[in-house]
């Protein structure tokens, strides 16, 4: 009778149940990974169904401290992700300001060419990029892992649109006070673009941290592996592994930094998704 008097309440319960099931489906692999990481490898050899029953142990996490190169991979991922993020923010801001505020011959054509980069898949240029970086001797180096990520058409597009939306009166007031164009950009417009830069920086960091394709090709020395490549190289055949718990513990360990970033910056991530929509 209550549902009949208030049909909106019934729809809310249905939506909540659907969202709950979707959340459970997405969380199930994460929970499965965590349970596997807490089981002894001997127990997992008899069957992975034992992951749902005690006893649990932390020995796989203790083994990471003594027998894994995961800390080198963590350092590499941190350096590469921060390097790419800083470079993308710097270059995208400068390019976005140039396309939005400066007038030069061929500006619109160059901007369209930049936007074509959004439609070109990375796989289509991977051979040419591999040969070019090989000729420059950049494989197995931080430069080889960072430089390809600096080409960010989405970042240029985002910052261009953001600078175009700013009122021109801000620049004109600064010019009347005698400020140069670069000082106007650096002191007036750039601080106003912090919300867009925060969104771009977070998405760039997350995508670089999770990148697997290019680090797998460029870094052949295990000391230069990033976390994604290093954890995958620990056991290439999941079905035949003898250290499944250790492998899952490394996966959980590798996920912790990115979860921390998400928890700290989730407000900006949600705002960025809304802005992109």
mmCIF file of N, CA, C and O in Angstrom, residues 183-268:
data_model
loop_
_atom_site.group_PDB
_atom_site.id
_atom_site.type_symbol
_atom_site.label_atom_id
_atom_site.label_comp_id
_atom_site.label_asym_id
_atom_site.label_seq_id
_atom_site.Cartn_x
_atom_site.Cartn_y
_atom_site.Cartn_z
ATOM 1 N N UNK A 183 53.992 37.515 -18.577
ATOM 2 C CA UNK A 183 53.638 37.783 -17.176
ATOM 3 C C UNK A 183 52.128 37.694 -16.985
ATOM 4 O O UNK A 183 51.643 37.217 -15.951
ATOM 5 N N UNK A 184 51.377 38.144 -17.991
ATOM 6 C CA UNK A 184 49.918 38.025 -17.915
ATOM 7 C C UNK A 184 49.496 36.568 -17.870
ATOM 8 O O UNK A 184 48.610 36.178 -17.092
ATOM 9 N N UNK A 185 50.161 35.753 -18.707
ATOM 10 C CA UNK A 185 49.856 34.314 -18.698
ATOM 11 C C UNK A 185 50.227 33.683 -17.372
ATOM 12 O O UNK A 185 49.435 32.936 -16.778
ATOM 13 N N UNK A 186 51.423 33.996 -16.891
ATOM 14 C CA UNK A 186 51.952 33.316 -15.701
ATOM 15 C C UNK A 186 51.273 33.785 -14.421
ATOM 16 O O UNK A 186 50.978 32.963 -13.529
ATOM 17 N N UNK A 187 50.974 35.068 -14.297
ATOM 18 C CA UNK A 187 50.460 35.616 -13.049
ATOM 19 C C UNK A 187 48.946 35.740 -13.010
ATOM 20 O O UNK A 187 48.353 35.786 -11.934
ATOM 21 N N UNK A 188 48.305 35.820 -14.186
ATOM 22 C CA UNK A 188 46.858 36.065 -14.203
ATOM 23 C C UNK A 188 46.074 34.844 -14.674
ATOM 24 O O UNK A 188 45.203 34.328 -13.961
ATOM 25 N N UNK A 189 46.378 34.366 -15.898
ATOM 26 C CA UNK A 189 45.545 33.313 -16.481
ATOM 27 C C UNK A 189 45.859 31.928 -15.915
ATOM 28 O O UNK A 189 44.945 31.128 -15.682
ATOM 29 N N UNK A 190 47.145 31.639 -15.735
ATOM 30 C CA UNK A 190 47.508 30.296 -15.266
ATOM 31 C C UNK A 190 46.909 29.968 -13.898
ATOM 32 O O UNK A 190 46.353 28.874 -13.721
ATOM 33 N N UNK A 191 46.971 30.887 -12.922
ATOM 34 C CA UNK A 191 46.310 30.559 -11.635
ATOM 35 C C UNK A 191 44.807 30.359 -11.773
ATOM 36 O O UNK A 191 44.216 29.590 -11.002
ATOM 37 N N UNK A 192 44.183 31.045 -12.737
ATOM 38 C CA UNK A 192 42.738 30.878 -12.922
ATOM 39 C C UNK A 192 42.379 29.517 -13.522
ATOM 40 O O UNK A 192 41.220 29.109 -13.489
ATOM 41 N N UNK A 193 43.377 28.858 -14.105
ATOM 42 C CA UNK A 193 43.109 27.572 -14.767
ATOM 43 C C UNK A 193 43.418 26.381 -13.870
ATOM 44 O O UNK A 193 43.468 25.247 -14.356
ATOM 45 N N UNK A 194 43.617 26.590 -12.584
ATOM 46 C CA UNK A 194 43.986 25.482 -11.697
ATOM 47 C C UNK A 194 42.961 24.342 -11.683
ATOM 48 O O UNK A 194 43.343 23.161 -11.638
ATOM 49 N N UNK A 195 41.637 24.613 -11.706
ATOM 50 C CA UNK A 195 40.692 23.486 -11.746
ATOM 51 C C UNK A 195 40.900 22.583 -12.964
ATOM 52 O O UNK A 195 40.882 21.345 -12.839
ATOM 53 N N UNK A 196 41.111 23.185 -14.135
ATOM 54 C CA UNK A 196 41.345 22.373 -15.338
ATOM 55 C C UNK A 196 42.669 21.629 -15.244
ATOM 56 O O UNK A 196 42.769 20.463 -15.655
ATOM 57 N N UNK A 197 43.693 22.296 -14.695
ATOM 58 C CA UNK A 197 44.992 21.626 -14.559
ATOM 59 C C UNK A 197 44.920 20.473 -13.560
ATOM 60 O O UNK A 197 45.578 19.439 -13.758
ATOM 61 N N UNK A 198 44.148 20.654 -12.494
ATOM 62 C CA UNK A 198 44.001 19.566 -11.519
ATOM 63 C C UNK A 198 43.347 18.348 -12.172
ATOM 64 O O UNK A 198 43.791 17.209 -11.989
ATOM 65 N N UNK A 199 42.306 18.591 -12.945
ATOM 66 C CA UNK A 199 41.636 17.486 -13.645
ATOM 67 C C UNK A 199 42.578 16.802 -14.626
ATOM 68 O O UNK A 199 42.690 15.567 -14.648
ATOM 69 N N UNK A 200 43.264 17.614 -15.446
ATOM 70 C CA UNK A 200 44.193 17.050 -16.428
ATOM 71 C C UNK A 200 45.331 16.297 -15.745
ATOM 72 O O UNK A 200 45.718 15.204 -16.193
ATOM 73 N N UNK A 201 45.859 16.859 -14.663
ATOM 74 C CA UNK A 201 46.960 16.206 -13.966
ATOM 75 C C UNK A 201 46.572 14.870 -13.374
ATOM 76 O O UNK A 201 47.323 13.892 -13.461
ATOM 77 N N UNK A 202 45.380 14.794 -12.778
ATOM 78 C CA UNK A 202 44.940 13.539 -12.160
ATOM 79 C C UNK A 202 44.744 12.458 -13.211
ATOM 80 O O UNK A 202 45.218 11.321 -13.060
ATOM 81 N N UNK A 203 44.066 12.793 -14.296
ATOM 82 C CA UNK A 203 43.837 11.791 -15.334
ATOM 83 C C UNK A 203 45.144 11.367 -16.010
ATOM 84 O O UNK A 203 45.314 10.197 -16.356
ATOM 85 N N UNK A 204 46.057 12.313 -16.194
ATOM 86 C CA UNK A 204 47.351 11.960 -16.799
ATOM 87 C C UNK A 204 48.134 11.027 -15.887
ATOM 88 O O UNK A 204 48.724 10.036 -16.337
ATOM 89 N N UNK A 205 48.146 11.340 -14.585
ATOM 90 C CA UNK A 205 48.876 10.495 -13.633
ATOM 91 C C UNK A 205 48.291 9.083 -13.595
ATOM 92 O O UNK A 205 49.034 8.094 -13.641
ATOM 93 N N UNK A 206 46.958 8.989 -13.531
ATOM 94 C CA UNK A 206 46.326 7.669 -13.457
ATOM 95 C C UNK A 206 46.591 6.852 -14.722
ATOM 96 O O UNK A 206 46.908 5.658 -14.652
ATOM 97 N N UNK A 207 46.459 7.484 -15.894
ATOM 98 C CA UNK A 207 46.663 6.743 -17.148
ATOM 99 C C UNK A 207 48.117 6.322 -17.308
ATOM 100 O O UNK A 207 48.400 5.226 -17.800
ATOM 101 N N UNK A 208 49.053 7.177 -16.885
ATOM 102 C CA UNK A 208 50.474 6.826 -16.992
ATOM 103 C C UNK A 208 50.831 5.713 -16.016
ATOM 104 O O UNK A 208 51.577 4.790 -16.348
ATOM 105 N N UNK A 209 50.297 5.782 -14.813
ATOM 106 C CA UNK A 209 50.571 4.746 -13.812
ATOM 107 C C UNK A 209 50.071 3.382 -14.282
ATOM 108 O O UNK A 209 50.718 2.359 -14.072
ATOM 109 N N UNK A 210 48.918 3.360 -14.944
ATOM 110 C CA UNK A 210 48.332 2.094 -15.380
ATOM 111 C C UNK A 210 48.795 1.659 -16.768
ATOM 112 O O UNK A 210 48.371 0.598 -17.236
ATOM 113 N N UNK A 211 49.623 2.473 -17.427
ATOM 114 C CA UNK A 211 50.061 2.127 -18.779
ATOM 115 C C UNK A 211 50.910 0.850 -18.768
ATOM 116 O O UNK A 211 51.790 0.691 -17.926
ATOM 117 N N UNK A 212 50.628 -0.010 -19.691
ATOM 118 C CA UNK A 212 51.355 -1.284 -19.766
ATOM 119 C C UNK A 212 52.028 -1.477 -21.121
ATOM 120 O O UNK A 212 53.093 -2.078 -21.208
ATOM 121 N N UNK A 213 51.400 -0.935 -22.161
ATOM 122 C CA UNK A 213 51.805 -1.237 -23.531
ATOM 123 C C UNK A 213 53.208 -0.724 -23.848
ATOM 124 O O UNK A 213 54.102 -1.487 -24.193
ATOM 125 N N UNK A 214 53.443 0.600 -23.704
ATOM 126 C CA UNK A 214 54.733 1.160 -24.068
ATOM 127 C C UNK A 214 55.860 0.742 -23.104
ATOM 128 O O UNK A 214 56.951 0.376 -23.563
ATOM 129 N N UNK A 215 55.671 0.755 -21.775
ATOM 130 C CA UNK A 215 56.749 0.257 -20.901
ATOM 131 C C UNK A 215 57.131 -1.189 -21.190
ATOM 132 O O UNK A 215 58.296 -1.562 -21.045
ATOM 133 N N UNK A 216 56.188 -2.016 -21.615
ATOM 134 C CA UNK A 216 56.502 -3.403 -21.941
ATOM 135 C C UNK A 216 57.447 -3.479 -23.135
ATOM 136 O O UNK A 216 58.332 -4.342 -23.185
ATOM 137 N N UNK A 217 57.285 -2.559 -24.087
ATOM 138 C CA UNK A 217 58.109 -2.574 -25.299
ATOM 139 C C UNK A 217 59.447 -1.876 -25.074
ATOM 140 O O UNK A 217 60.500 -2.354 -25.515
ATOM 141 N N UNK A 218 59.418 -0.750 -24.382
ATOM 142 C CA UNK A 218 60.628 0.071 -24.261
ATOM 143 C C UNK A 218 61.581 -0.442 -23.190
ATOM 144 O O UNK A 218 62.805 -0.379 -23.360
ATOM 145 N N UNK A 219 61.056 -0.925 -22.066
ATOM 146 C CA UNK A 219 61.899 -1.348 -20.953
ATOM 147 C C UNK A 219 62.099 -2.858 -20.997
ATOM 148 O O UNK A 219 61.198 -3.626 -20.646
ATOM 149 N N UNK A 220 63.275 -3.291 -21.433
ATOM 150 C CA UNK A 220 63.599 -4.718 -21.459
ATOM 151 C C UNK A 220 64.480 -5.123 -20.284
ATOM 152 O O UNK A 220 64.642 -6.303 -20.001
ATOM 153 N N UNK A 221 65.069 -4.130 -19.609
ATOM 154 C CA UNK A 221 65.851 -4.381 -18.403
ATOM 155 C C UNK A 221 64.894 -4.380 -17.214
ATOM 156 O O UNK A 221 64.140 -3.421 -17.007
ATOM 157 N N UNK A 222 64.937 -5.444 -16.393
ATOM 158 C CA UNK A 222 63.991 -5.560 -15.283
ATOM 159 C C UNK A 222 64.122 -4.409 -14.291
ATOM 160 O O UNK A 222 63.177 -4.088 -13.572
ATOM 161 N N UNK A 223 65.284 -3.774 -14.231
ATOM 162 C CA UNK A 223 65.474 -2.646 -13.322
ATOM 163 C C UNK A 223 64.696 -1.410 -13.786
ATOM 164 O O UNK A 223 64.491 -0.479 -13.005
ATOM 165 N N UNK A 224 64.300 -1.391 -15.059
ATOM 166 C CA UNK A 224 63.559 -0.255 -15.590
ATOM 167 C C UNK A 224 62.081 -0.573 -15.756
ATOM 168 O O UNK A 224 61.336 0.235 -16.306
ATOM 169 N N UNK A 225 61.639 -1.730 -15.286
ATOM 170 C CA UNK A 225 60.212 -2.054 -15.358
ATOM 171 C C UNK A 225 59.414 -1.070 -14.520
ATOM 172 O O UNK A 225 59.853 -0.637 -13.449
ATOM 173 N N UNK A 226 58.222 -0.760 -14.991
ATOM 174 C CA UNK A 226 57.255 -0.077 -14.138
ATOM 175 C C UNK A 226 56.451 -1.140 -13.386
ATOM 176 O O UNK A 226 56.592 -2.340 -13.640
ATOM 177 N N UNK A 227 55.578 -0.709 -12.494
ATOM 178 C CA UNK A 227 54.842 -1.668 -11.669
ATOM 179 C C UNK A 227 53.990 -2.613 -12.512
ATOM 180 O O UNK A 227 53.932 -3.820 -12.248
ATOM 181 N N UNK A 228 53.328 -2.078 -13.521
ATOM 182 C CA UNK A 228 52.443 -2.917 -14.325
ATOM 183 C C UNK A 228 53.228 -4.020 -15.042
ATOM 184 O O UNK A 228 52.806 -5.183 -15.047
ATOM 185 N N UNK A 229 54.356 -3.644 -15.619
ATOM 186 C CA UNK A 229 55.169 -4.632 -16.337
ATOM 187 C C UNK A 229 55.857 -5.576 -15.358
ATOM 188 O O UNK A 229 55.937 -6.788 -15.591
ATOM 189 N N UNK A 230 56.361 -5.028 -14.242
ATOM 190 C CA UNK A 230 57.063 -5.863 -13.274
ATOM 191 C C UNK A 230 56.176 -6.920 -12.653
ATOM 192 O O UNK A 230 56.560 -8.096 -12.561
ATOM 193 N N UNK A 231 54.977 -6.531 -12.242
ATOM 194 C CA UNK A 231 54.066 -7.501 -11.631
ATOM 195 C C UNK A 231 53.660 -8.563 -12.657
ATOM 196 O O UNK A 231 53.598 -9.762 -12.338
ATOM 197 N N UNK A 232 53.408 -8.144 -13.893
ATOM 198 C CA UNK A 232 53.035 -9.112 -14.930
ATOM 199 C C UNK A 232 54.176 -10.065 -15.242
ATOM 200 O O UNK A 232 53.940 -11.244 -15.548
ATOM 201 N N UNK A 233 55.424 -9.569 -15.156
ATOM 202 C CA UNK A 233 56.568 -10.420 -15.475
ATOM 203 C C UNK A 233 56.844 -11.441 -14.371
ATOM 204 O O UNK A 233 57.594 -12.396 -14.591
ATOM 205 N N UNK A 234 56.275 -11.236 -13.179
ATOM 206 C CA UNK A 234 56.526 -12.165 -12.077
ATOM 207 C C UNK A 234 56.022 -13.557 -12.387
ATOM 208 O O UNK A 234 56.587 -14.556 -11.989
ATOM 209 N N UNK A 235 54.913 -13.632 -13.087
ATOM 210 C CA UNK A 235 54.375 -14.927 -13.501
ATOM 211 C C UNK A 235 53.511 -14.710 -14.731
ATOM 212 O O UNK A 235 52.421 -14.166 -14.627
ATOM 213 N N UNK A 236 54.008 -15.103 -15.883
ATOM 214 C CA UNK A 236 53.272 -14.847 -17.111
ATOM 215 C C UNK A 236 52.104 -15.803 -17.295
ATOM 216 O O UNK A 236 51.117 -15.486 -17.920
ATOM 217 N N UNK A 237 52.206 -17.021 -16.747
ATOM 218 C CA UNK A 237 51.131 -18.002 -16.914
ATOM 219 C C UNK A 237 50.371 -18.119 -15.602
ATOM 220 O O UNK A 237 50.806 -18.764 -14.669
ATOM 221 N N UNK A 238 49.219 -17.445 -15.524
ATOM 222 C CA UNK A 238 48.439 -17.419 -14.281
ATOM 223 C C UNK A 238 47.996 -18.812 -13.860
ATOM 224 O O UNK A 238 48.013 -19.159 -12.687
ATOM 225 N N UNK A 239 47.638 -19.652 -14.814
ATOM 226 C CA UNK A 239 47.070 -20.959 -14.486
ATOM 227 C C UNK A 239 48.106 -21.913 -13.911
ATOM 228 O O UNK A 239 47.760 -22.833 -13.170
ATOM 229 N N UNK A 240 49.401 -21.708 -14.247
ATOM 230 C CA UNK A 240 50.427 -22.645 -13.827
ATOM 231 C C UNK A 240 51.319 -22.095 -12.719
ATOM 232 O O UNK A 240 52.338 -22.691 -12.396
ATOM 233 N N UNK A 241 50.970 -20.963 -12.160
ATOM 234 C CA UNK A 241 51.846 -20.357 -11.179
ATOM 235 C C UNK A 241 51.904 -21.172 -9.890
ATOM 236 O O UNK A 241 50.905 -21.741 -9.452
ATOM 237 N N UNK A 242 53.082 -21.202 -9.266
ATOM 238 C CA UNK A 242 53.251 -21.850 -7.973
ATOM 239 C C UNK A 242 53.247 -20.833 -6.828
ATOM 240 O O UNK A 242 53.286 -21.217 -5.672
ATOM 241 N N UNK A 243 53.265 -19.557 -7.187
ATOM 242 C CA UNK A 243 53.278 -18.514 -6.169
ATOM 243 C C UNK A 243 52.131 -17.551 -6.367
ATOM 244 O O UNK A 243 52.336 -16.331 -6.439
ATOM 245 N N UNK A 244 50.932 -18.092 -6.453
ATOM 246 C CA UNK A 244 49.770 -17.260 -6.754
ATOM 247 C C UNK A 244 49.519 -16.233 -5.658
ATOM 248 O O UNK A 244 49.210 -15.070 -5.936
ATOM 249 N N UNK A 245 49.662 -16.645 -4.401
ATOM 250 C CA UNK A 245 49.457 -15.706 -3.310
ATOM 251 C C UNK A 245 50.465 -14.574 -3.345
ATOM 252 O O UNK A 245 50.113 -13.404 -3.124
ATOM 253 N N UNK A 246 51.740 -14.897 -3.627
ATOM 254 C CA UNK A 246 52.784 -13.876 -3.736
ATOM 255 C C UNK A 246 52.498 -12.924 -4.883
ATOM 256 O O UNK A 246 52.677 -11.705 -4.769
ATOM 257 N N UNK A 247 52.028 -13.488 -6.016
ATOM 258 C CA UNK A 247 51.689 -12.662 -7.176
ATOM 259 C C UNK A 247 50.545 -11.700 -6.839
ATOM 260 O O UNK A 247 50.598 -10.511 -7.176
ATOM 261 N N UNK A 248 49.520 -12.206 -6.155
ATOM 262 C CA UNK A 248 48.398 -11.354 -5.791
ATOM 263 C C UNK A 248 48.804 -10.304 -4.756
ATOM 264 O O UNK A 248 48.314 -9.174 -4.780
ATOM 265 N N UNK A 249 49.717 -10.671 -3.856
ATOM 266 C CA UNK A 249 50.205 -9.687 -2.875
ATOM 267 C C UNK A 249 50.922 -8.539 -3.580
ATOM 268 O O UNK A 249 50.767 -7.370 -3.199
ATOM 269 N N UNK A 250 51.698 -8.843 -4.607
ATOM 270 C CA UNK A 250 52.354 -7.783 -5.372
ATOM 271 C C UNK A 250 51.331 -6.903 -6.077
ATOM 272 O O UNK A 250 51.479 -5.676 -6.163
ATOM 273 N N UNK A 251 50.260 -7.534 -6.592
ATOM 274 C CA UNK A 251 49.214 -6.761 -7.266
ATOM 275 C C UNK A 251 48.519 -5.814 -6.293
ATOM 276 O O UNK A 251 48.242 -4.654 -6.615
ATOM 277 N N UNK A 252 48.237 -6.316 -5.076
ATOM 278 C CA UNK A 252 47.614 -5.465 -4.058
ATOM 279 C C UNK A 252 48.555 -4.330 -3.677
ATOM 280 O O UNK A 252 48.149 -3.166 -3.563
ATOM 281 N N UNK A 253 49.836 -4.661 -3.493
ATOM 282 C CA UNK A 253 50.824 -3.646 -3.141
ATOM 283 C C UNK A 253 50.907 -2.574 -4.223
ATOM 284 O O UNK A 253 51.006 -1.373 -3.937
ATOM 285 N N UNK A 254 50.856 -2.995 -5.482
ATOM 286 C CA UNK A 254 50.942 -2.038 -6.588
ATOM 287 C C UNK A 254 49.712 -1.156 -6.677
ATOM 288 O O UNK A 254 49.780 -0.053 -7.226
ATOM 289 N N UNK A 255 48.585 -1.621 -6.150
ATOM 290 C CA UNK A 255 47.345 -0.848 -6.238
ATOM 291 C C UNK A 255 47.222 0.199 -5.146
ATOM 292 O O UNK A 255 46.439 1.150 -5.295
ATOM 293 N N UNK A 256 47.966 0.034 -4.069
ATOM 294 C CA UNK A 256 47.808 0.934 -2.916
ATOM 295 C C UNK A 256 48.106 2.390 -3.272
ATOM 296 O O UNK A 256 47.313 3.294 -2.938
ATOM 297 N N UNK A 257 49.229 2.708 -3.948
ATOM 298 C CA UNK A 257 49.492 4.133 -4.239
ATOM 299 C C UNK A 257 48.394 4.788 -5.057
ATOM 300 O O UNK A 257 48.012 5.928 -4.790
ATOM 301 N N UNK A 258 47.889 4.072 -6.060
ATOM 302 C CA UNK A 258 46.871 4.682 -6.913
ATOM 303 C C UNK A 258 45.556 4.842 -6.159
ATOM 304 O O UNK A 258 44.802 5.788 -6.403
ATOM 305 N N UNK A 259 45.275 3.956 -5.205
ATOM 306 C CA UNK A 259 44.084 4.120 -4.375
ATOM 307 C C UNK A 259 44.220 5.344 -3.477
ATOM 308 O O UNK A 259 43.245 6.077 -3.253
ATOM 309 N N UNK A 260 45.424 5.562 -2.956
ATOM 310 C CA UNK A 260 45.658 6.743 -2.127
ATOM 311 C C UNK A 260 45.436 8.018 -2.940
ATOM 312 O O UNK A 260 44.798 8.973 -2.481
ATOM 313 N N UNK A 261 45.968 8.022 -4.168
ATOM 314 C CA UNK A 261 45.764 9.195 -5.037
ATOM 315 C C UNK A 261 44.284 9.419 -5.290
ATOM 316 O O UNK A 261 43.793 10.554 -5.248
ATOM 317 N N UNK A 262 43.561 8.334 -5.520
ATOM 318 C CA UNK A 262 42.123 8.472 -5.801
ATOM 319 C C UNK A 262 41.368 9.001 -4.581
ATOM 320 O O UNK A 262 40.517 9.891 -4.704
ATOM 321 N N UNK A 263 41.681 8.473 -3.407
ATOM 322 C CA UNK A 263 40.980 8.920 -2.200
ATOM 323 C C UNK A 263 41.234 10.404 -1.939
ATOM 324 O O UNK A 263 40.327 11.167 -1.593
ATOM 325 N N UNK A 264 42.483 10.837 -2.146
ATOM 326 C CA UNK A 264 42.824 12.239 -1.878
ATOM 327 C C UNK A 264 42.179 13.175 -2.896
ATOM 328 O O UNK A 264 41.668 14.245 -2.541
ATOM 329 N N UNK A 265 42.178 12.766 -4.174
ATOM 330 C CA UNK A 265 41.736 13.680 -5.229
ATOM 331 C C UNK A 265 40.399 13.283 -5.847
ATOM 332 O O UNK A 265 40.080 13.708 -6.949
ATOM 333 N N UNK A 266 39.603 12.459 -5.139
ATOM 334 C CA UNK A 266 38.365 11.980 -5.757
ATOM 335 C C UNK A 266 37.409 13.123 -6.090
ATOM 336 O O UNK A 266 36.667 13.049 -7.072
ATOM 337 N N UNK A 267 37.439 14.205 -5.300
ATOM 338 C CA UNK A 267 36.560 15.339 -5.584
ATOM 339 C C UNK A 267 36.880 15.940 -6.943
ATOM 340 O O UNK A 267 35.988 16.277 -7.718
ATOM 341 N N UNK A 268 38.188 16.046 -7.274
ATOM 342 C CA UNK A 268 38.582 16.606 -8.558
ATOM 343 C C UNK A 268 38.297 15.620 -9.698
ATOM 344 O O UNK A 268 38.003 16.026 -10.824
#
